[in-house]
Amino acid sequence: MSDPFDLSDDEPVPAPTGGARPRASAATPWLDGLNPEQRQAVETTEGPVLVLSGAGTGKTRVLTTRLAHILMSGKARPWNLLAVTFTNKAAREMRERVAAMVGPAAEQLWLGTFHALGVRMLRRHGKLIGLESNFTILDTDDQLRLLKQVMEAARVDQKRWPAQALMGSIQRWKDRGLTPAQVNAGEAGDFAAGRAQQLYQAYQDRLLALNACDFGDLLLHCLALFRDPQHREILADYQQQFRYILVDEYQDTNVAQYLWLRLLAQAHKNICCVGDDDQSIYSWRGAEVGNILKFEKDFPGAKVVRLEANYRSTPAILAAASGLISHNEDRLGKTLRPGDDTRPQGDPVVIRGLWDGEEEARWVVEEIEARHRDGTPLDQIAILVRAGFQTREFEERLITTGIPYRVIGGLRFYERQEIRDALAYFRVVAQPADDLAFERIVNVPKRGLGDATLQAMHVLARARGIGLVAAARELVTTDELKPKARATLGALIADFDRWRGLMPAMPHADLAQTILDESGYTGMWRAEKSPDAQGRVENLKELTSAMEEFESLPGFLEHVSLVMENDEKTDVARVNVMTLHGAKGLEFDVVFLPGWEEGVFPHQRAMEETGLRGLEEERRLAYVGLTRARRRVFVSYAANRRIYNQWQNNLPSRFIEEIPGESSERLADKGLFGGVSEQASGWESGWGGGYPSQRRRERIIEDAVSEYKGSAPKDGYAPGDRVRHAKFGYGRIQSVDGNKLEIVFDTAGVKKVIDSFITPA
């Protein structure tokens, strides 16, 4: 058989044959095993094609087979194909799969991430915009350091106008393909008295002077080259070269990526974009779901192929996910169905209502133990949460139970930077001799106490045989430090003394919040404008909430020390704990989806900031969560949850209502929301005529609360009072803190509850 790629540069490529299927399947063995939808997506090679690939529908196979089909059919040489992915891992996997079908020719494909392909182009043509071919690419830390230098040179007050905030704006402008000249006054806002555009330009000038780029430049500079009227031949050459363009995860493209692709596709228009508008969940990092929604307008005459045969999940899970996502209005529309008609229906999605977050964590871990006893490996079980701060209760329960776990895409809760910093503050307050803790936070946030100050403390501590805090206390009474450093260190020591003095009288959770606020640590993260800054603030609030469960600050610190001693063997299977965003693209046998409550999921901030658009992205995130599971899904919510040191009564997420009753099994404790039955298929028997609408849910909560409040004692509750709780039964009040009561129940043990949920016995 002749090699279809053994063509001289001047030998014409065989004329395209449109989307026609090859005459004999024997001549196209690479198409064997494809279902009709997949085969259509592979063989429709000419003209614009949008492949809507639902979760678990064999997208990767379609992508690689399409590339191989174009090559094996002789439609183009390898270097005439441009294939774009979002991750290096996806690019490697795609190249390996194509190589298995076509051989060494796969190495000549233009295949890679947007960034990698942008670098390749700039190495060739960057000199035209002032970049040498050996330019460097700055990482995030270097970018920020350079911008700080630019702002310092411009005499911008970086305490008032943090560099991190401007860096975030510059990244967003680059994601939208905007050069400094294209950023108008409205875009720039009032940052640094309206100087953001000027600072952006100065930052770009410094990058060029250093022969460097940041990641946003890799496409921004390409767009500048493509649009430059003096170098029209560059775009024209690439347009002619790339006969076929294939794009993975098109729903995640930003504006700059979209513009880059559109320019390159204008000559041949053989662009195939594969994606799923129902899985567009990254708007917070610049992704524009509108790119995939308007594909047919951008490319008139486009063919749309829907991959709806799912080979991952059970029919019950698919029905639940499809029913949920059908409530989104802004979508192209598709319905997942089983790829195998003989597959059993499977267990319904379990939806469980619990009293509070602690009980939710206990229930989830008990179910994990049950699934493991039934033969499910631990590494095929996942807990997927909406936000990182939610992992703490599950981590602690897993540790207590002795179940190994790993946090994917992040650190364990108590290993996160902001948590370790906060704990260091608390340790110094509780134990002034803790040198390691004091050294960690003496200059966090930055106070001007640098290496010289720290060295002076160490020298004195060694000479006198005392701890660092004691050394600092003596040092501020001498002239060894510069006046500013001496004053700052003295003020810090005074703060620690004052906080330590508050320990006997102030509740330790309140003291912890006071320490974080007065030290400036919380404010440091609030001022930070990086994508993960808000998550760090939420983690700090979760930390102080967790302290409510312990009698004292030292008791809590002892607990944390024991938790952090958890064995970290790497050779055992572990339960996977991660955020829903981090789970995209993964799959597990069993998936737990906790925290499905209004304000938690859908997240309140997402709805407040972007309205219906934010709500629909939250619903897509829920859809992603459901479709990660192969066999079982467990959704849970808590009627009461401690959030940011406050007990809150929560409504079940609207997403629960949107999961079809016939594909779910609803379980809830009696007394929850005014009376839910122990088990019901659908909400009918438990909720008295169907799952409540938003208005009815609000009324149910109000009625339940008012029912309890009506019989509360006039003078309130006091320690020693005998009371009754709808769920926990009879008990005696041990302590009172505002509306929060600590009660020793006869059968349920010690619980903290809100006074509106108990009645005098």
mmCIF file of N, CA and C in Angstrom, residues 9 187 231 305 321 424 451 476 535 582 628 664 698 717:
data_model
loop_
_atom_site.group_PDB
_atom_site.id
_atom_site.type_symbol
_atom_site.label_atom_id
_atom_site.label_comp_id
_atom_site.label_asym_id
_atom_site.label_seq_id
_atom_site.Cartn_x
_atom_site.Cartn_y
_atom_site.Cartn_z
ATOM 1 N N ASP A 9 6.274 18.501 -2.238
ATOM 2 C CA ASP A 9 5.605 19.749 -1.897
ATOM 3 C C ASP A 9 4.788 20.313 -3.045
ATOM 4 N N GLU A 187 -13.809 51.041 29.860
ATOM 5 C CA GLU A 187 -13.183 49.766 30.210
ATOM 6 C C GLU A 187 -12.189 49.941 31.347
ATOM 7 N N HIS A 231 1.674 43.467 6.697
ATOM 8 C CA HIS A 231 2.126 42.073 6.663
ATOM 9 C C HIS A 231 0.948 41.138 6.401
ATOM 10 N N VAL A 305 -23.872 18.556 14.131
ATOM 11 C CA VAL A 305 -23.991 17.131 14.432
ATOM 12 C C VAL A 305 -24.097 16.979 15.946
ATOM 13 N N ALA A 321 -30.071 14.186 34.555
ATOM 14 C CA ALA A 321 -29.243 15.278 34.036
ATOM 15 C C ALA A 321 -29.954 16.017 32.909
ATOM 16 N N ALA A 424 -1.188 29.851 62.343
ATOM 17 C CA ALA A 424 0.043 30.374 62.945
ATOM 18 C C ALA A 424 -0.272 31.555 63.864
ATOM 19 N N ASP A 451 14.147 40.457 56.223
ATOM 20 C CA ASP A 451 15.185 39.521 56.671
ATOM 21 C C ASP A 451 16.062 40.118 57.768
ATOM 22 N N VAL A 476 12.660 45.614 70.698
ATOM 23 C CA VAL A 476 11.994 46.899 70.459
ATOM 24 C C VAL A 476 12.341 47.934 71.528
ATOM 25 N N GLY A 535 -12.006 32.604 47.187
ATOM 26 C CA GLY A 535 -12.022 31.279 47.797
ATOM 27 C C GLY A 535 -11.216 31.230 49.076
ATOM 28 N N GLY A 582 -13.317 21.459 39.035
ATOM 29 C CA GLY A 582 -12.155 20.602 38.849
ATOM 30 C C GLY A 582 -12.497 19.220 38.348
ATOM 31 N N ARG A 628 -20.827 13.134 35.840
ATOM 32 C CA ARG A 628 -19.528 12.517 36.167
ATOM 33 C C ARG A 628 -19.712 11.065 36.590
ATOM 34 N N SER A 664 -35.500 9.881 40.340
ATOM 35 C CA SER A 664 -34.868 10.187 41.620
ATOM 36 C C SER A 664 -35.639 9.556 42.764
ATOM 37 N N GLU A 698 -40.336 29.016 50.672
ATOM 38 C CA GLU A 698 -40.162 30.094 51.637
ATOM 39 C C GLU A 698 -41.251 30.036 52.705
ATOM 40 N N TYR A 717 -34.708 31.271 76.875
ATOM 41 C CA TYR A 717 -34.230 30.021 77.452
ATOM 42 C C TYR A 717 -33.024 30.267 78.343
#
